[in-house]
Short mmCIF file of C-alpha atoms in Angstrom, two decimals:
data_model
loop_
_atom_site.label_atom_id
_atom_site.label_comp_id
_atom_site.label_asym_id
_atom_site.label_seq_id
_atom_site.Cartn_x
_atom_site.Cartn_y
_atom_site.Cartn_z
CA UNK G 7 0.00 0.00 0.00
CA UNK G 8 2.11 3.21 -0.95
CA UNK G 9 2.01 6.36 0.54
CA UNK G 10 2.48 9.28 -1.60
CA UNK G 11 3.32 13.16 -1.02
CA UNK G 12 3.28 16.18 -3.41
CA UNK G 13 2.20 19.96 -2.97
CA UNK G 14 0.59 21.94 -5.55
CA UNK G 15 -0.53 25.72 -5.65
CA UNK G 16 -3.82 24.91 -6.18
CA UNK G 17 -4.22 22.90 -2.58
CA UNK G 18 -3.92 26.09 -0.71
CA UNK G 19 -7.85 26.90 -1.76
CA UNK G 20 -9.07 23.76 -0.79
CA UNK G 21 -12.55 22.99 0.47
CA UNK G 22 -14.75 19.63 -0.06
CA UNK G 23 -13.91 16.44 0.09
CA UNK G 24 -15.67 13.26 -1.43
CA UNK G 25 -15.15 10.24 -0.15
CA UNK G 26 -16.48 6.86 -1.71
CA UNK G 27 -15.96 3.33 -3.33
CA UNK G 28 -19.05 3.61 -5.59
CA UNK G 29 -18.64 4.89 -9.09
CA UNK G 30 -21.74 4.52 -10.16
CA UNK G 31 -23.83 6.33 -7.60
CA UNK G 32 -24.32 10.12 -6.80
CA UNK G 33 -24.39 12.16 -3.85
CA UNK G 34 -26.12 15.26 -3.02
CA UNK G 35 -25.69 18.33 -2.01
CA UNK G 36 -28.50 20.95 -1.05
CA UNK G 37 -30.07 23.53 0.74
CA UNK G 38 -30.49 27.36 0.54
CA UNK G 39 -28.85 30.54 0.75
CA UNK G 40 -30.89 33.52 1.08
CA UNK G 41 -30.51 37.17 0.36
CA UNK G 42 -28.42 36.05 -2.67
CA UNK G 43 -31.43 36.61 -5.67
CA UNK G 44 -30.35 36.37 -8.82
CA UNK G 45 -26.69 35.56 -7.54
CA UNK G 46 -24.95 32.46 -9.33
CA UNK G 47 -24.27 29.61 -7.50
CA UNK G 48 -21.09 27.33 -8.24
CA UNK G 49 -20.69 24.24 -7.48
CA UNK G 50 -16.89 24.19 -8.11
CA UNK G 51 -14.23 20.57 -7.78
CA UNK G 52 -11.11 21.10 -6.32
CA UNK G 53 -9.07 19.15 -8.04
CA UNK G 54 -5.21 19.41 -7.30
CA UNK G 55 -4.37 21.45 -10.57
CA UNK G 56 -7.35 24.11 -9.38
CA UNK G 57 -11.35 24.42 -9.50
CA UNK G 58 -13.20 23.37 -11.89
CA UNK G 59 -17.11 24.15 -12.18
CA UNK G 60 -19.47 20.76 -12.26
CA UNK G 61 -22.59 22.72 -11.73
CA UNK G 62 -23.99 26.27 -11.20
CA UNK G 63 -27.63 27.37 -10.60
CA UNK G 64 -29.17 31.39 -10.52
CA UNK G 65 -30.81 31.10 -7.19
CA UNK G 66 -34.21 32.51 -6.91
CA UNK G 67 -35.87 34.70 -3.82
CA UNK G 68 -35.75 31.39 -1.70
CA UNK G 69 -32.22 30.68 -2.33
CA UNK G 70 -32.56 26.99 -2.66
CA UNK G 71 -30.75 24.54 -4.05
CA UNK G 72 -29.69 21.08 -5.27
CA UNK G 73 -26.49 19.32 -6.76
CA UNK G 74 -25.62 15.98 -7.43
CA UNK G 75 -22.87 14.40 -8.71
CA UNK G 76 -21.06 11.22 -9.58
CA UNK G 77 -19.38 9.78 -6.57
CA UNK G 78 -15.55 9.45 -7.36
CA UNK G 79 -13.78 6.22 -6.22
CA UNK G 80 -11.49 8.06 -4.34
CA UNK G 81 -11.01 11.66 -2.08
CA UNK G 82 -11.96 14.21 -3.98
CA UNK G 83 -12.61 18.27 -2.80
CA UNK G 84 -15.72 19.88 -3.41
CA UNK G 85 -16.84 23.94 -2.62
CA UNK G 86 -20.01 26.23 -3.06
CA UNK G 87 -18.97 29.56 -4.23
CA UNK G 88 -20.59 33.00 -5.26
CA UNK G 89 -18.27 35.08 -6.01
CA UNK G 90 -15.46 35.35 -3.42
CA UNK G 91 -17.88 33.83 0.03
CA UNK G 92 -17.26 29.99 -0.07
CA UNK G 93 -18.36 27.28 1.75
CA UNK G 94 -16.40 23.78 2.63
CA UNK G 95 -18.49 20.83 1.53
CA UNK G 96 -17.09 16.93 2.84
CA UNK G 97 -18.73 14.07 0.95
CA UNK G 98 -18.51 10.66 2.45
CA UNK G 99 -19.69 8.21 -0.08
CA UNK G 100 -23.31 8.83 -1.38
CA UNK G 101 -24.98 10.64 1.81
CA UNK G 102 -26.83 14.27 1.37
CA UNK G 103 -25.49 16.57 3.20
CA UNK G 104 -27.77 20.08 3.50
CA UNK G 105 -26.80 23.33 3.65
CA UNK G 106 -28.13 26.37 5.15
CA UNK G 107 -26.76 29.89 5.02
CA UNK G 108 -27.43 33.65 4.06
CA UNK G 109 -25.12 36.00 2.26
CA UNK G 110 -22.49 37.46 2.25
CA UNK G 111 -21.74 35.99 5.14
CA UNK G 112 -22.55 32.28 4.11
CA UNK G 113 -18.41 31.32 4.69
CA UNK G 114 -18.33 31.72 8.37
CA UNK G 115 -22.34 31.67 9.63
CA UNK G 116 -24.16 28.48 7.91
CA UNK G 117 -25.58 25.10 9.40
CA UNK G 118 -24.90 22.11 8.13
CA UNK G 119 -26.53 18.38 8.27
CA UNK G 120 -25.69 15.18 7.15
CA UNK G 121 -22.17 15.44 7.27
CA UNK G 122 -19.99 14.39 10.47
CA UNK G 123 -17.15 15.91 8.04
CA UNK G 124 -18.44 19.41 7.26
CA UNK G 125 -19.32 19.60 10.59
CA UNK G 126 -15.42 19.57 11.83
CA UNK G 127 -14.20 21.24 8.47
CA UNK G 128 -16.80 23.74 9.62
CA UNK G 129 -14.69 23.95 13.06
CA UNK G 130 -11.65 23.74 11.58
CA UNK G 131 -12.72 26.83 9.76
CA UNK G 132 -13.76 28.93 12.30
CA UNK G 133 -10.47 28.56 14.30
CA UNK G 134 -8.30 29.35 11.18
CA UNK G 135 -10.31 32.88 10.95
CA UNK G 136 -9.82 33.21 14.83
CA UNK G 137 -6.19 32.56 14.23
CA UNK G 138 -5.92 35.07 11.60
CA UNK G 139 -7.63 37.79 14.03
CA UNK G 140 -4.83 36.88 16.30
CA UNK G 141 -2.10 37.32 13.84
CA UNK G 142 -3.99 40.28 12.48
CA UNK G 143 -4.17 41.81 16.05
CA UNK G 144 -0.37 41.38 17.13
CA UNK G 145 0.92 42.62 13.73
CA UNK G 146 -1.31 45.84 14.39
CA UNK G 147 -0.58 46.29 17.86
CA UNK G 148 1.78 49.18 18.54
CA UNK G 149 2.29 48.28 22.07
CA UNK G 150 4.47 44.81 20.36
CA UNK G 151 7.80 46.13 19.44
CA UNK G 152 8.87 44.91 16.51
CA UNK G 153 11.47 42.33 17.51
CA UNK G 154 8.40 40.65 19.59
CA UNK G 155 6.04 40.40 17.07
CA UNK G 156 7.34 37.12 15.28
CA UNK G 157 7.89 35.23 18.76
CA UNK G 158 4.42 36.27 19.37
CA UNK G 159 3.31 35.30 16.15
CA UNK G 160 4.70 32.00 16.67
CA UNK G 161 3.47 31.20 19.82
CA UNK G 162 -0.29 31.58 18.58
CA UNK G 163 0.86 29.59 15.60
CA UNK G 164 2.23 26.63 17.86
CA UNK G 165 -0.93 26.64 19.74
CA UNK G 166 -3.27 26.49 17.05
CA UNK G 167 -1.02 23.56 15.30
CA UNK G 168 -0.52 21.50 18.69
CA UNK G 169 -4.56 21.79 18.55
CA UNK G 170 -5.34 20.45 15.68
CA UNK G 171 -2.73 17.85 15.62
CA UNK G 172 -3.84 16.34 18.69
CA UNK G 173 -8.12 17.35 18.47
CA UNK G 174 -8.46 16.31 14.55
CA UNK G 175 -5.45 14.95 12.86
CA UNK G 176 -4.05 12.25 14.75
CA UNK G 177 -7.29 11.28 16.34
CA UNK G 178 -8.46 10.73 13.02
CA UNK G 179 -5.28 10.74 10.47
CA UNK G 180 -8.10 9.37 7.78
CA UNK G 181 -10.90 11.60 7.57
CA UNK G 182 -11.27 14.37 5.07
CA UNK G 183 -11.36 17.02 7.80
CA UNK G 184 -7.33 15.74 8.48
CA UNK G 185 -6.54 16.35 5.28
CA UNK G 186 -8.30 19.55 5.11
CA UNK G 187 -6.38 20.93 7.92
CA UNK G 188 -2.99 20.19 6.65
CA UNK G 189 -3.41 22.55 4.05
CA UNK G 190 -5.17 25.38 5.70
CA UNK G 191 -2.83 28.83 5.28
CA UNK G 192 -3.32 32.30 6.77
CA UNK G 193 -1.92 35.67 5.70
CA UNK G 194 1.67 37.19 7.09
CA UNK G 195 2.94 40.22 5.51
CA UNK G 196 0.78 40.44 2.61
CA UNK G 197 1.18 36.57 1.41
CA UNK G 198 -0.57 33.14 2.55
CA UNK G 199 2.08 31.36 4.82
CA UNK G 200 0.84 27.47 4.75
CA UNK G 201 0.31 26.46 8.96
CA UNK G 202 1.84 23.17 8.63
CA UNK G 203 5.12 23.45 6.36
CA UNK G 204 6.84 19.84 5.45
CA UNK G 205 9.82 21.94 4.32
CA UNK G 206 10.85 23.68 7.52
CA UNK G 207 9.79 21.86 10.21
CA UNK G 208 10.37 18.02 11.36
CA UNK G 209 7.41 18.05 13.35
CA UNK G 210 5.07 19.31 10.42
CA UNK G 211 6.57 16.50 8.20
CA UNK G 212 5.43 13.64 10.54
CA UNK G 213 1.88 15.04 10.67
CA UNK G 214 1.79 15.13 6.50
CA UNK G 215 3.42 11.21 6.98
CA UNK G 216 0.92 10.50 9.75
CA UNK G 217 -2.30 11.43 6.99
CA UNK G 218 -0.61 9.98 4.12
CA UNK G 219 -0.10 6.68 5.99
CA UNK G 220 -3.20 6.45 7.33
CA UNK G 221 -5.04 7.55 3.91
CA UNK G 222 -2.17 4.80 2.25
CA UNK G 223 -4.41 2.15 4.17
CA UNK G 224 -8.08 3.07 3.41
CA UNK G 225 -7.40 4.76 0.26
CA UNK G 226 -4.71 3.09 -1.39
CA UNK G 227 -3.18 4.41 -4.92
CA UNK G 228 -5.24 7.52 -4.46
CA UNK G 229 -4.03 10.66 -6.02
CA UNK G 230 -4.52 12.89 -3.03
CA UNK G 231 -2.42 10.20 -0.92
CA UNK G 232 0.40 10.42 -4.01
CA UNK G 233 0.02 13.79 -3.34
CA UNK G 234 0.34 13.43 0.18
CA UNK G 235 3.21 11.40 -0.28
CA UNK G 236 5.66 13.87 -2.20
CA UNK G 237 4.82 16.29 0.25
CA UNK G 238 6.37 14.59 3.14
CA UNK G 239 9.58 13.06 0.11
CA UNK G 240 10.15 16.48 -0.62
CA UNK G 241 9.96 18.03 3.13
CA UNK G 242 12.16 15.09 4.30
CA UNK G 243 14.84 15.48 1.39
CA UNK G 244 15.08 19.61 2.32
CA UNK G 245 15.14 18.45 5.92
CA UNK G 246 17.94 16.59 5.78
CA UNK G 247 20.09 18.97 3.35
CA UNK G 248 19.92 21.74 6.14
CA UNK G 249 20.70 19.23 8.63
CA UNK G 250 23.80 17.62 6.55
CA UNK G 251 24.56 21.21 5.72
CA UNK G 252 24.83 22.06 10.03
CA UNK G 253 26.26 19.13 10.46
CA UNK G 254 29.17 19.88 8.71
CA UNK G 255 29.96 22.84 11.10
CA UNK G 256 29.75 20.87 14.29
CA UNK G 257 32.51 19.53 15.58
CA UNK G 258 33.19 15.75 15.54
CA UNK G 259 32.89 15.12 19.01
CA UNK G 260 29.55 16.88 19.60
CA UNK G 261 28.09 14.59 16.43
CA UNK G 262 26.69 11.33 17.97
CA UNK G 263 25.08 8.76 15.77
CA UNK G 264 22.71 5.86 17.25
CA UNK G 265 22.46 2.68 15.46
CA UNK G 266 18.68 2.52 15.63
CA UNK G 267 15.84 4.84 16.21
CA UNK G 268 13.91 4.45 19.88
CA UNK G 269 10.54 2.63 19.44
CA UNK G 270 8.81 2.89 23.32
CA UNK G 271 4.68 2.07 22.87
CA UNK G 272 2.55 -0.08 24.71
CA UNK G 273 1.86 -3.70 23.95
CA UNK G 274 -2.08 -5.43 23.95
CA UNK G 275 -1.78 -5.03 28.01
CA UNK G 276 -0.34 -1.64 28.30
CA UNK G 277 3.11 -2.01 28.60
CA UNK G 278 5.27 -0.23 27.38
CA UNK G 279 8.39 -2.13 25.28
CA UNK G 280 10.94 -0.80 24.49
CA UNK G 281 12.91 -1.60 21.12
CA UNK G 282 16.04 -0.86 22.31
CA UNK G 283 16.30 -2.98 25.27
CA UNK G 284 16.23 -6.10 22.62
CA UNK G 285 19.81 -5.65 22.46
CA UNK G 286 21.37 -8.65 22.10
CA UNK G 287 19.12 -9.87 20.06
CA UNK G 288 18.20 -10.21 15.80
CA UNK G 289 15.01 -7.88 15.70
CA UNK G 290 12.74 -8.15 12.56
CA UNK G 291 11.28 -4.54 12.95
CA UNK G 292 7.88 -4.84 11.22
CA UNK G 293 5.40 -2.37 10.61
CA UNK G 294 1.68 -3.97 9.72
CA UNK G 295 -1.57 -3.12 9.89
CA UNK G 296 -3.91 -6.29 10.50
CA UNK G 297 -6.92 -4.54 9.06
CA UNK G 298 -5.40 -5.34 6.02
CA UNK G 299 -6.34 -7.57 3.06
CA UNK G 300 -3.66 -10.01 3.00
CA UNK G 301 -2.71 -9.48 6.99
CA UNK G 302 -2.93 -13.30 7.45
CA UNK G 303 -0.71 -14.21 5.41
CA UNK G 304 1.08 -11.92 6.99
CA UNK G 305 1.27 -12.91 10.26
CA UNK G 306 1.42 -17.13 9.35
CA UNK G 307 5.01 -16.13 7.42
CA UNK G 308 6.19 -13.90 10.34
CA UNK G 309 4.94 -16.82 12.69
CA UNK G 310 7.25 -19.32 10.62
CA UNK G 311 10.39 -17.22 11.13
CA UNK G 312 9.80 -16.83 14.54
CA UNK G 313 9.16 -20.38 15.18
CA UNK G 314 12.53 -21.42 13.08
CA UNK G 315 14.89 -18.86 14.95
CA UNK G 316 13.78 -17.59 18.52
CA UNK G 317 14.94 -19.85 19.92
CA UNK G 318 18.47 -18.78 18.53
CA UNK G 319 18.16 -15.15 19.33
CA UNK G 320 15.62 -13.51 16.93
CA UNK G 321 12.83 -11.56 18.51
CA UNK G 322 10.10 -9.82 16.32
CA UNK G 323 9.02 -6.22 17.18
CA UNK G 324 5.83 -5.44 15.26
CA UNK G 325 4.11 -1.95 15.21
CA UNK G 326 0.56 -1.54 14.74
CA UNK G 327 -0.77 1.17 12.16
CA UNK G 328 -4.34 0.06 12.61
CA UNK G 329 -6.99 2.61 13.67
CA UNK G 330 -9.13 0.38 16.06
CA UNK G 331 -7.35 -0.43 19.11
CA UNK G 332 -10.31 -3.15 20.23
CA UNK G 333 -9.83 -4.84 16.77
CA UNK G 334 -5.52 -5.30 16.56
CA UNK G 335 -6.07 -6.30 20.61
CA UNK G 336 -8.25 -8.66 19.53
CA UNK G 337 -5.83 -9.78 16.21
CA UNK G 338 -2.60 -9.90 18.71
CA UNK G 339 -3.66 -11.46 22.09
CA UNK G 340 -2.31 -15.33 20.93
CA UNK G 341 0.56 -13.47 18.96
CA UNK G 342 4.19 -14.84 20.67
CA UNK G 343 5.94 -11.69 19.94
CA UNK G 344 6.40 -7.95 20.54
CA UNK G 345 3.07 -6.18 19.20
CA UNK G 346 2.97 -2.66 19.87
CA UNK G 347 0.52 0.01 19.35
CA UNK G 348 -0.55 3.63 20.46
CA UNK G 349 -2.54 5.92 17.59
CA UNK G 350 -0.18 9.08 17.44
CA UNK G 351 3.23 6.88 18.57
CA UNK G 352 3.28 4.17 15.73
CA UNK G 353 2.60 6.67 13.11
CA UNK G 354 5.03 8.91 14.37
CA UNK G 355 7.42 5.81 14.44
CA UNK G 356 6.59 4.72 10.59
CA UNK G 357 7.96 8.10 9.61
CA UNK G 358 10.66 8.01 11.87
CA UNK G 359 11.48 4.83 9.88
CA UNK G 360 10.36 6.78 6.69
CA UNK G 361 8.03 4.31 6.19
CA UNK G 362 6.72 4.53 2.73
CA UNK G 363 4.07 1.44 2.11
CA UNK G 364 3.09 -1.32 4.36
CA UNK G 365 4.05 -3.90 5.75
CA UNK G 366 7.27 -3.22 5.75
CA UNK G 367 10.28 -4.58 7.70
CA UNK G 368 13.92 -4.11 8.76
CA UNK G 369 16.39 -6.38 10.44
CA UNK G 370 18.52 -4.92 13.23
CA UNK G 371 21.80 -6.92 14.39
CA UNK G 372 22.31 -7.66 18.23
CA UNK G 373 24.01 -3.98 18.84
CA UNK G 374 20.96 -2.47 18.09
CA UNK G 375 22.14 -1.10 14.74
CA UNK G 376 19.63 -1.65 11.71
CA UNK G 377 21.13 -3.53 8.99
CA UNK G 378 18.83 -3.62 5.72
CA UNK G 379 15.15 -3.24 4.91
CA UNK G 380 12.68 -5.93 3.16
CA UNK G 381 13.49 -4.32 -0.67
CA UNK G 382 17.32 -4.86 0.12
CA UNK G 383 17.12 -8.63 1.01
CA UNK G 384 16.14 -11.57 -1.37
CA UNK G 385 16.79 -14.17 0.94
CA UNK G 386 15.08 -13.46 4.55
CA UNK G 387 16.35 -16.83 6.09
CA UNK G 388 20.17 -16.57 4.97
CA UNK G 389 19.93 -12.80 6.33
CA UNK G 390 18.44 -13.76 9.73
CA UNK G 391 21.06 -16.53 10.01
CA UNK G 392 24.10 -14.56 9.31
CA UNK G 393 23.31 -12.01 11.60
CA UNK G 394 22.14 -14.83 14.28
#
């Protein structure tokens, strides 16, 4: 199941998002919006190259109206426009969803119903235009000298990120309202500044990884998850440049390397294991999701390596990427090995691992330093047993 990043222009207007596996059925979108007579309403996709119309409609005195359309296979991003006043519209699969608003003011003071999505895009909405009043307010304020006004600035910033990481995305790394918010902007000196940048900040990158893996799972071969994908390839590659480049003007013995990267999450009974104290031990590293179609297969060739070789040292440490605890609790309790889980710590360890499709594994030799990764070994038993 690949994961896939990329960053377009266009993304920084987004506002629907359709979500189905039915091609052949519609879903609809109505409702009114009054004081707009004679106004044209658009009924616009958001496709990753920019909008394109599927429908319009000249309201009349009562302002309603009604849109349907063919329910793509995959994500797709959907908005109501008149003029410059928009409203975010989240399709899941063929429900109607109805809309109720006046203008000009339809962006910011409309109900929705039908739609657990619009209802948090909705939220997530609202808070970005609260943000923007904060911005707005420090950058105006004579009272914050001017050296202030960025720490300021980024202290509001943090605050409004750490929010919507932990209240939206990573509760819910698959919905369209998680993807919405990665690409939500607001306005610094004149220009739209993106809130979550893959190519400045480590932190921003593993919440881009932490959608695109989650939306590699239900949504597999998508193009928003490509998109999603080359996002985090692109912020990871300029991470690391500015990091080789800083690097090179530390001195040696303040540059310490570790052989593997800390895994600490809890197990099926709430402990918490820790990868690292496997030392002394071959570790197959294996990241899985047991939601998956072919996840017993899976598990019965992982269950022959670990019956042919733990008893001569090799211990499997498997990391859950499934969304429903109950369920992999269920899937693990007879399981002989390490199985770990915790929603915001194993996606956060997949792209520590840069984790690009699952499963995926890596071997790691008995000093805790990783060796090679599934696409670098053809022969898994001759591996295990030289490092054994």
């Amino acid at each position: 199941m690949k994961i896939r990043h990329l960053f377009t222009a266009a993304v920084l207007a987004l506002a629907a998002m359709s979500i189905t596996s039915c091609t052949q059925k519609k879903f609809h979108v109505s409702g009114t919006i009054t004081d707009a007579k004679d106004s044209l309403l658009y009924f616009e996709n958001m496709g990753l190259n920019g909008p394109v119309t599927v429908d319009s409609v000249k309201l009349g005195a009562d302002g309603s109206f009604s849109f349907a359309a063919k329910a793509p296979g995959n994500p797709e991003f959907y908005r109501l426009r008149i003029d410059r006043q928009l409203i975010n519209v989240a399709i899941d699969s063929t429900e109607d969803v109805k809309i109720n608003a006046s203008y000009p003011t339809m962006s910011y003071k409309y109900n929705v119903e039908g739609s657990e999505e619009c209802a948090k895009i909705k939220e997530l909405a609202m808070m970005q235009m609260n943000l923007q009043t904060q911005i707005n307010a420090i950058a105006n304020n004579p009272s914050v000298p001017y050296e202030k006004e960025t720490d300021s600035i980024k202290v509001v910033l943090n605050n409004y990120k750490n929010t919507v990481k932990n209240d939206y995305i990573f509760k819910a790394p698959m919905k369209a309202y998680s993807y919405f918010a990665l690409f939500q902007t607001v306005v610094l000196g004149g220009r739209p500044l993106n809130i979550f940048d893959a190519h400045s900040s480590k932190a921003d990158v593993q919440v881009y990884a932490a959608v695109a893996t989650s939306w590699d799972t239900y949504y597999p071969k998508s193009e928003r998850g490509e998109n999603l994908h080359n996002i985090a390839l692109a912020g990871m590659r300029d991470l690391r440049i500015v990091q080789a480049q800083q690097a090179q003007t530390l001195p040696a013995n303040k540059v310490s390397v570790s052989g593997v990267i800390e895994i600490a999450l809890p197990d099926h009974e709430g402990v918490v294991r820790k990868l690292t104290s496997l030392k002394g031990k071959v570790v197959l590293l294996d990241f899985h999701v047991f939601a998956s179609k072919n996840s017993t297969q899976r598990i019965m060739w992982l269950r022959d390596l670990y019956n042919k070789y733990h008893a001569q040292g090799l211990e499997i440490y498997q990391v859950s990427l499934d969304p429903d605890e109950h369920f992999w609790k269920e899937q693990v309790a007879a399981l002989p090995w390490i199985c770990v889980r915790d929603e915001n710590g194993s996606i956060q360890a997949a792209s520590a691992y840069n984790v690009q499709q699952v499963p995926t594994f890596f071997l790691i030799d008995k000093n805790n330093v990783l060796q090679k990764r599934d696409v670098q070994i053809k022969n898994i038993d001759a591996e295990i047993k030289s490092l054994l």
